[in-house]
XYZ file of C-alpha atoms in Angstrom:
578
model
C -4.865 29.690 65.525
C -5.907 27.764 62.480
C -9.507 26.664 62.218
C -9.281 22.946 61.643
C -11.376 20.669 59.453
C -13.604 18.071 61.103
C -13.976 14.435 60.248
C -16.790 12.398 61.735
C -16.286 8.643 61.516
C -18.973 6.165 62.522
C -18.110 2.505 62.995
C -20.721 0.549 64.917
C -20.944 2.142 68.359
C -17.714 4.054 67.929
C -17.983 7.757 67.102
C -14.660 9.571 66.877
C -13.465 12.958 65.766
C -10.118 13.840 64.250
C -8.898 17.045 62.705
C -7.158 17.860 59.457
C -5.431 21.236 59.863
C -5.363 21.947 56.146
C -8.031 24.599 55.599
C -10.120 27.014 57.659
C -13.560 25.878 58.833
C -15.296 27.677 55.954
C -13.934 25.018 53.579
C -14.822 21.934 55.617
C -17.440 19.316 54.786
C -18.557 16.537 57.097
C -17.115 13.175 56.348
C -20.392 11.337 55.994
C -20.995 13.356 52.824
C -17.559 12.870 51.285
C -17.408 9.310 52.595
C -20.760 8.626 50.976
C -19.529 10.038 47.680
C -16.311 8.036 47.937
C -18.183 4.809 48.667
C -20.561 5.444 45.766
C -17.554 5.811 43.483
C -15.950 2.663 44.863
C -19.121 0.562 44.669
C -19.838 1.812 41.174
C -16.285 1.252 39.965
C -16.747 -2.497 39.601
C -19.799 -1.985 37.420
C -18.030 0.671 35.377
C -14.939 -1.433 34.703
C -16.965 -4.531 33.770
C -19.205 -2.482 31.485
C -16.227 -0.786 29.897
C -14.468 -4.112 29.316
C -17.546 -5.488 27.569
C -17.884 -2.367 25.442
C -14.220 -2.489 24.518
C -14.760 -6.095 23.494
C -17.367 -4.878 20.984
C -14.899 -2.201 19.910
C -12.357 -4.978 19.404
C -14.642 -6.636 16.837
C -14.852 -3.367 14.916
C -11.084 -3.030 15.178
C -10.725 -6.485 13.643
C -12.490 -5.294 10.499
C -10.185 -2.270 10.103
C -6.831 -3.677 11.216
C -4.590 -5.807 9.045
C -3.132 -7.855 11.884
C -5.400 -9.970 14.018
C -2.863 -10.268 16.842
C -3.193 -6.540 17.469
C -6.896 -7.012 18.136
C -6.229 -9.989 20.374
C -3.520 -8.202 22.320
C -5.609 -5.062 22.599
C -8.500 -7.044 24.084
C -6.135 -8.792 26.456
C -4.743 -5.446 27.636
C -8.237 -4.047 28.159
C -9.228 -7.208 30.016
C -6.248 -6.892 32.372
C -7.081 -3.243 33.108
C -10.772 -4.022 33.665
C -10.111 -7.023 35.913
C -7.695 -5.128 38.137
C -10.119 -2.202 38.331
C -12.922 -4.515 39.465
C -10.691 -6.162 42.106
C -9.598 -2.790 43.468
C -13.192 -1.552 43.598
C -14.338 -4.702 45.433
C -11.462 -4.532 47.922
C -12.251 -0.923 48.830
C -15.989 -1.611 49.058
C -15.421 -4.592 51.354
C -12.914 -2.760 53.574
C -14.921 0.450 53.958
C -18.259 -1.284 54.590
C -17.008 -3.276 57.604
C -17.482 -2.217 61.202
C -14.411 -1.720 63.370
C -13.865 -1.672 67.116
C -11.967 1.604 67.043
C -10.890 4.422 64.780
C -7.327 3.123 64.962
C -8.436 -0.291 63.678
C -10.334 1.407 60.849
C -7.307 3.522 59.851
C -5.037 0.445 59.917
C -7.464 -1.473 57.698
C -7.750 1.445 55.292
C -3.957 1.823 55.011
C -3.595 -1.921 54.397
C -6.254 -1.694 51.683
C -4.441 1.239 50.044
C -1.232 -0.836 49.977
C -2.890 -4.018 48.643
C -4.660 -2.153 45.855
C -1.576 -0.132 44.942
C 0.504 -3.346 44.721
C -2.193 -4.956 42.577
C -2.281 -2.002 40.177
C 1.531 -1.825 40.093
C 1.786 -5.472 38.945
C -0.754 -4.805 36.183
C 1.072 -1.654 35.080
C 4.389 -3.478 34.936
C 2.773 -6.171 32.828
C 1.069 -3.736 30.437
C 3.918 -1.196 30.198
C 3.903 1.877 27.949
C 1.110 4.380 28.580
C 0.045 2.622 31.768
C 3.523 3.158 33.235
C 3.120 6.879 32.514
C -0.156 6.725 34.450
C 1.653 5.100 37.360
C 4.389 7.735 37.246
C 1.769 10.470 37.450
C 0.181 8.721 40.435
C 3.560 8.540 42.197
C 3.788 12.340 42.450
C 0.149 13.176 43.227
C 0.779 13.657 46.963
C -1.728 16.501 47.006
C -4.485 14.073 46.022
C -3.716 10.431 46.804
C -2.836 8.412 49.937
C 0.867 8.022 50.633
C 0.703 4.230 50.090
C -0.223 4.762 46.431
C 2.481 7.372 45.798
C 5.226 5.339 47.475
C 4.275 2.106 45.703
C 4.245 3.712 42.250
C 7.578 5.437 42.794
C 9.480 2.360 41.525
C 8.098 3.117 38.057
C 10.195 6.264 37.759
C 13.179 4.387 36.317
C 12.591 0.632 36.623
C 10.667 -0.880 33.712
C 10.932 -3.971 31.493
C 13.516 -3.683 28.653
C 12.993 -4.306 24.933
C 14.654 -7.456 23.541
C 17.862 -7.260 21.418
C 15.981 -8.746 18.444
C 13.395 -5.942 18.512
C 16.131 -3.300 18.880
C 18.005 -4.643 15.872
C 14.799 -4.650 13.814
C 14.092 -1.058 14.861
C 17.500 0.133 13.620
C 16.948 -1.568 10.262
C 13.474 -0.077 9.805
C 14.132 3.449 11.138
C 17.807 4.112 10.355
C 18.313 1.770 7.406
C 21.490 0.281 8.902
C 22.255 -2.446 11.383
C 23.776 -1.814 14.789
C 27.012 -3.490 13.652
C 27.299 -1.032 10.745
C 27.018 2.001 13.049
C 28.881 1.003 16.183
C 32.170 -0.652 17.012
C 30.706 -1.784 20.313
C 27.152 -1.907 21.620
C 26.289 -2.852 25.204
C 23.086 -4.870 25.026
C 22.439 -4.394 28.725
C 20.573 -1.062 29.005
C 21.914 1.467 31.485
C 18.375 2.760 32.025
C 14.861 1.612 31.145
C 11.866 3.958 31.328
C 8.223 3.693 30.318
C 8.701 4.874 26.734
C 12.356 4.145 25.980
C 15.638 2.642 27.165
C 19.249 3.799 26.899
C 22.341 1.811 25.841
C 26.026 2.660 25.827
C 27.779 2.271 22.476
C 30.963 3.263 20.627
C 30.583 4.992 17.264
C 32.633 3.854 14.295
C 32.787 7.339 12.774
C 33.292 10.430 14.985
C 34.728 12.727 12.323
C 33.973 16.389 13.147
C 32.724 15.507 16.624
C 35.762 16.046 18.836
C 33.539 16.549 21.887
C 32.666 12.813 21.869
C 35.055 11.188 24.326
C 36.727 8.117 22.746
C 33.686 7.603 20.515
C 31.369 6.581 23.384
C 27.743 7.690 23.097
C 24.375 7.023 24.704
C 21.722 5.561 22.391
C 18.107 6.161 23.363
C 15.715 3.625 21.821
C 11.938 3.807 21.933
C 10.084 0.604 22.847
C 8.898 -0.545 19.374
C 5.536 -1.917 20.564
C 4.418 1.586 21.551
C 3.578 2.278 17.927
C 1.268 -0.738 17.989
C -0.536 -0.153 21.288
C -0.037 3.450 22.391
C -3.139 4.744 20.610
C -5.222 1.788 21.791
C -4.111 2.306 25.389
C -4.856 6.036 25.275
C -8.279 5.309 23.793
C -8.918 2.765 26.566
C -7.942 5.214 29.313
C -10.069 7.962 27.735
C -13.013 5.576 27.397
C -12.822 4.530 31.062
C -12.687 8.149 32.189
C -15.658 9.072 29.981
C -17.757 6.227 31.423
C -16.878 7.210 34.993
C -17.764 10.822 34.196
C -21.196 9.790 32.915
C -21.913 7.624 35.955
C -20.512 10.199 38.389
C -20.977 13.753 37.022
C -18.869 15.167 39.891
C -15.856 13.191 38.688
C -13.369 15.883 37.695
C -10.349 13.966 36.429
C -11.102 13.627 32.714
C -8.351 16.242 32.178
C -5.882 13.473 33.015
C -6.667 11.522 29.847
C -6.718 14.724 27.797
C -3.273 15.696 29.104
C -1.898 12.258 28.181
C -3.268 12.589 24.658
C -1.430 15.896 24.265
C 1.851 14.971 25.976
C 2.640 11.393 24.958
C 2.807 11.910 21.143
C 5.393 14.657 21.771
C 7.387 12.430 24.115
C 7.405 9.713 21.436
C 9.057 12.021 18.884
C 12.805 12.171 19.552
C 13.288 14.847 16.882
C 10.982 17.053 18.937
C 12.990 16.145 22.053
C 16.199 17.211 20.303
C 14.662 20.608 19.550
C 13.669 21.025 23.213
C 17.193 20.143 24.374
C 18.688 22.655 21.955
C 16.350 25.405 23.152
C 17.012 24.908 26.866
C 20.767 24.799 26.196
C 20.424 28.098 24.349
C 18.422 29.610 27.227
C 21.269 28.858 29.654
C 24.120 29.600 27.203
C 24.953 32.998 28.718
C 25.014 31.563 32.260
C 27.201 28.668 31.107
C 29.666 30.991 29.355
C 30.082 33.085 32.527
C 30.190 29.999 34.809
C 26.986 30.976 36.622
C 25.343 27.567 36.296
C 26.287 23.912 36.738
C 23.655 22.766 34.245
C 24.789 20.416 31.469
C 22.613 19.277 28.552
C 23.954 16.207 26.673
C 24.672 17.083 23.037
C 22.818 15.166 20.327
C 24.811 13.428 17.553
C 21.780 12.535 15.440
C 18.103 11.751 15.973
C 15.328 9.840 14.275
C 11.746 9.726 15.507
C 12.352 6.584 17.578
C 16.166 6.521 17.971
C 18.509 9.163 19.362
C 22.306 9.097 19.565
C 23.800 11.573 22.036
C 26.788 12.415 24.186
C 27.458 9.824 26.901
C 27.801 11.318 30.380
C 28.748 9.094 33.311
C 27.234 9.957 36.671
C 24.517 8.969 39.102
C 20.982 9.945 40.060
C 20.564 13.280 41.790
C 19.277 11.542 44.942
C 22.264 9.144 45.245
C 23.712 10.377 48.549
C 26.412 7.682 48.657
C 27.746 8.785 45.271
C 27.889 12.397 46.461
C 29.706 11.404 49.633
C 32.243 9.423 47.600
C 32.949 12.431 45.344
C 32.835 15.042 48.128
C 29.695 16.701 46.719
C 27.457 18.575 49.172
C 23.796 17.457 48.774
C 22.530 20.813 50.052
C 24.537 22.604 47.367
C 23.075 20.255 44.735
C 19.579 21.009 46.031
C 20.246 24.753 45.869
C 21.587 24.522 42.302
C 18.599 22.434 41.191
C 16.289 25.085 42.669
C 18.199 27.823 40.796
C 18.001 26.006 37.467
C 14.259 25.328 37.646
C 13.442 28.736 39.110
C 15.209 30.328 36.151
C 13.350 28.032 33.745
C 9.947 28.776 35.255
C 10.100 32.422 36.289
C 12.516 33.906 33.727
C 12.602 31.738 30.590
C 9.054 30.386 30.710
C 10.267 27.129 29.097
C 10.020 24.316 31.627
C 11.170 20.695 31.821
C 8.055 19.017 33.255
C 9.423 15.613 34.241
C 12.381 16.227 36.600
C 12.147 12.984 38.599
C 15.484 11.699 40.034
C 16.038 9.332 37.092
C 16.074 12.335 34.730
C 18.601 14.423 36.683
C 22.183 13.163 36.999
C 25.071 14.408 39.071
C 28.775 14.043 38.269
C 32.034 15.639 39.451
C 32.665 18.869 37.542
C 34.270 18.159 34.174
C 36.225 21.427 34.332
C 36.720 22.115 38.088
C 38.851 25.245 37.595
C 36.119 27.063 35.661
C 33.010 25.483 37.209
C 30.639 27.252 39.538
C 30.465 24.164 41.783
C 32.496 20.979 42.145
C 29.746 19.096 40.316
C 27.723 19.221 37.088
C 23.948 18.925 37.058
C 23.015 16.856 33.992
C 19.423 17.177 32.781
C 18.096 14.250 30.735
C 14.910 13.343 28.834
C 13.708 16.525 27.155
C 10.513 15.117 25.672
C 8.057 16.893 27.983
C 8.329 20.685 28.122
C 5.765 23.432 28.417
C 6.117 27.020 27.261
C 4.475 29.507 29.623
C 2.660 32.453 28.051
C 4.098 35.785 29.241
C 1.072 36.674 31.386
C 1.028 33.234 33.034
C 4.775 33.332 33.747
C 4.437 36.786 35.313
C 1.321 35.924 37.333
C 2.901 32.667 38.519
C 5.936 34.628 39.782
C 3.606 37.027 41.611
C 1.713 34.057 43.096
C 4.850 32.429 44.491
C 6.047 35.785 45.825
C 2.735 36.053 47.701
C 2.980 32.444 48.945
C 6.491 32.986 50.302
C 5.445 36.228 52.020
C 2.172 34.757 53.345
C 0.286 37.599 51.615
C -3.310 36.310 51.600
C -4.685 39.043 49.351
C -1.927 38.399 46.817
C -2.520 34.652 47.012
C -6.237 35.204 46.416
C -5.709 37.511 43.425
C -3.015 35.493 41.669
C -4.610 32.094 42.377
C -7.536 33.362 40.336
C -5.258 34.689 37.588
C -3.136 31.529 37.399
C -5.675 28.806 38.118
C -9.038 30.456 37.558
C -10.099 29.399 41.056
C -11.532 31.299 44.001
C -10.763 28.430 46.395
C -7.347 29.991 46.843
C -6.484 28.427 50.208
C -6.899 24.870 48.919
C -5.043 25.746 45.707
C -2.172 27.195 47.781
C -1.981 23.941 49.800
C -1.853 21.907 46.576
C 0.836 24.126 45.080
C 3.150 24.174 48.103
C 2.364 20.793 49.657
C 1.908 22.640 52.980
C -0.990 23.262 55.336
C -2.680 26.643 55.168
C -1.452 27.548 58.657
C 2.168 27.325 57.451
C 1.420 29.415 54.365
C -0.556 32.028 56.303
C 2.295 32.454 58.799
C 4.882 32.723 55.997
C 6.452 29.546 57.368
C 7.214 27.610 54.172
C 10.850 27.476 55.308
C 10.027 25.073 58.128
C 10.623 21.346 57.767
C 7.718 19.309 56.420
C 7.115 16.687 59.105
C 5.821 13.205 58.263
C 2.631 14.000 60.172
C 1.974 17.063 58.012
C 2.478 15.055 54.812
C 0.003 12.483 56.136
C -2.562 15.160 56.970
C -2.167 16.655 53.497
C -2.911 13.241 51.911
C -5.893 12.660 54.194
C -7.151 16.153 53.491
C -6.938 15.536 49.750
C -9.376 12.637 50.160
C -11.595 14.786 52.392
C -11.782 17.547 49.760
C -11.793 15.190 46.780
C -14.626 16.996 44.977
C -13.083 20.443 45.508
C -9.625 19.239 44.414
C -11.102 17.626 41.302
C -12.952 20.849 40.506
C -9.743 22.910 40.797
C -7.737 20.459 38.666
C -10.496 20.378 36.051
C -10.367 24.178 35.666
C -6.593 24.601 35.643
C -4.824 25.327 32.344
C -2.874 22.256 31.154
C 0.423 24.062 31.652
C -0.374 24.737 35.315
C -1.259 21.047 35.803
C 2.242 20.125 34.677
C 3.736 22.833 36.892
C 1.976 21.165 39.833
C 3.621 17.888 38.885
C 7.004 19.599 38.478
C 6.654 21.219 41.909
C 5.948 17.855 43.536
C 8.906 16.158 41.855
C 11.308 18.945 42.812
C 9.984 19.005 46.389
C 10.609 15.258 46.699
C 14.214 15.627 45.482
C 14.794 18.680 47.670
C 13.618 16.854 50.808
C 15.802 13.870 49.977
C 18.909 16.032 49.524
C 18.393 18.235 52.570
C 19.464 15.560 55.030
C 19.943 18.273 57.635
C 16.737 20.291 57.717
C 17.340 23.595 55.889
C 14.378 24.475 53.718
C 15.053 28.206 54.084
C 17.604 28.336 51.280
C 15.133 26.774 48.806
C 12.536 29.492 49.288
C 15.077 32.316 49.482
C 16.391 31.208 46.068
C 12.889 30.820 44.643
C 11.898 34.179 46.063
C 14.900 35.900 44.493
C 13.981 34.562 41.031
C 10.300 35.469 41.524
C 11.318 39.011 42.529
C 13.690 39.201 39.565
C 10.857 38.202 37.225
C 8.521 40.760 38.831
C 11.274 43.399 38.602
C 11.933 42.714 34.910
C 8.214 42.737 34.074
C 7.540 45.897 36.097
C 10.544 47.658 34.562
C 9.393 46.727 31.064
C 5.835 47.933 31.771
C 6.837 51.217 33.443
C 9.437 52.143 30.832
C 6.752 51.556 28.195
C 4.354 53.812 30.151
C 6.998 56.523 30.512
C 7.603 56.456 26.753
C 3.838 56.654 26.160
C 2.601 59.209 28.730
C 5.793 60.707 30.152
C 7.532 60.584 33.510
C 5.576 60.687 36.797
C 6.502 60.219 40.457
C 3.920 57.411 40.818
C 5.554 55.387 38.043
C 9.006 56.018 39.497
C 7.773 54.797 42.908
C 6.460 51.519 41.397
C 9.783 51.037 39.609
C 11.768 51.635 42.821
C 9.607 49.270 44.925
C 9.993 46.417 42.414
C 13.747 47.030 42.203
C 14.145 47.127 45.985
C 12.176 43.912 46.510
C 14.470 42.142 44.058
C 17.721 43.617 45.391
C 16.781 42.971 49.041
C 16.142 39.289 48.337
C 19.410 38.979 46.416
C 21.210 40.508 49.394
C 19.310 38.233 51.819
C 20.374 35.197 49.785
C 24.045 36.296 49.793
C 23.981 37.061 53.532
C 22.312 33.758 54.388
C 24.836 31.755 52.351
C 27.737 33.768 53.829
C 26.647 33.222 57.444
C 25.868 29.543 56.827
C 29.300 28.959 55.305
C 31.099 30.604 58.228
C 28.929 28.847 60.798
C 29.832 25.482 59.280
C 33.546 26.398 59.309
C 33.401 27.428 62.976
C 31.609 24.216 63.915
C 34.222 22.132 62.082
C 37.015 23.850 64.055
C 35.563 22.849 67.424
């Protein structure tokens, strides 16, 4: 029986207790402590944002003396003012809501949820107005289920692929400045209505005038990815503003452990803004899967690039729909569970075998289409991976340790979880780290029950628990290597897609597939190590035993995966015959 966390809420004469079954009792803290810390942060937030806005105003004067265009200074100040004003309103709303007395715990929870929703809507409107870097912030928030209330994550989810487009005039000017030719000179046709708009770029369909030597381009149609031109003007200012706000909060509240967020943005966004770098990433991942593609062992498709400049990319046009579009799959007789399984295979191979990982696999970046070559395809669909700007390369020791960690999580091996949580994340709070990594309560992990369906109630308890252990979570995130932070984000995005596709609850296949790739990675690494030892010190029975155990763990999971798929397929056929 899991020891459950305790929350003590006091509202007037009402004293109530509720339990968050996330961690054992040894990790619990009473709510009046965390609540006090949370309220201090909320009350201080208004002061921080107002102070930061004033300071940025002074910075704006300095910027005026070093910048050639006054409108940049004016717009920068306006953007900072919007961010500061919204921050102050959010802080005041939380302070007012949390300081009231309520007749019951239920009334308090209702008021708190309503406050979460109001504040999230308020921030969303500001983000949509500001665009650019702030949209990336919102996208990060939308997948931080291990940390933030569900109302925030759900509200920000619209930012994944719905943003304001750049005007035709600005697009035409960008082509002249970056490519040296007008759109009319390059394309026979150009659809000015974008087929997708994201935080940093938008995509248009166009027909090339010259396709000589590019027979793979169907009828000359291509997709043209265009960076929002104003990002060059305001991206650095926005990143500086975000960093400044985080630094001020850190000084006021030393326990604040989220300054890594601004640092990660500073590292990631410049790479995402360089489409030449994105082209190189796409080429590398295509090469990593080339052998699988040649032997029809994968459904992964990477759109080929025709040419790329820093802010403009012309690539193969692939028609399809988002990976979570169930109606599209039904129309084309595509099984969502099979799509989910293939997506798990692709990313498991990326993470555990290649160590080169796409870190932004939200549904807008993964397309599905009927297989282009059905006779030679593994499945009756292709899995099209888009937007290759954000990748991370895992060092060999991290890739290996991460595979060992997930093997331990799937088995419910507490000692293994403890050891490899420290190796991967540098943390001894392994139970909380395991909950963050899997999105599950410790009881499920401990019982090796990750296969079970994640109920809405469990998701809610995870979100509430994140607020309860805010300081501990912040401490873990602050210590994690940057690469592991992005792996956390990738896990959350993939989990969201997986739950959407598995309409009929069947999480078992996901973890069987993951486990087989983890075991394969452990097997390859163990084999490499032991063969090296044998060459160095000679053969021994102990080394042979280690080699056999690693091989058997891998082979047994491969067999388990085959058997599970075989029985599932026949069960479905028998049911359909009734």
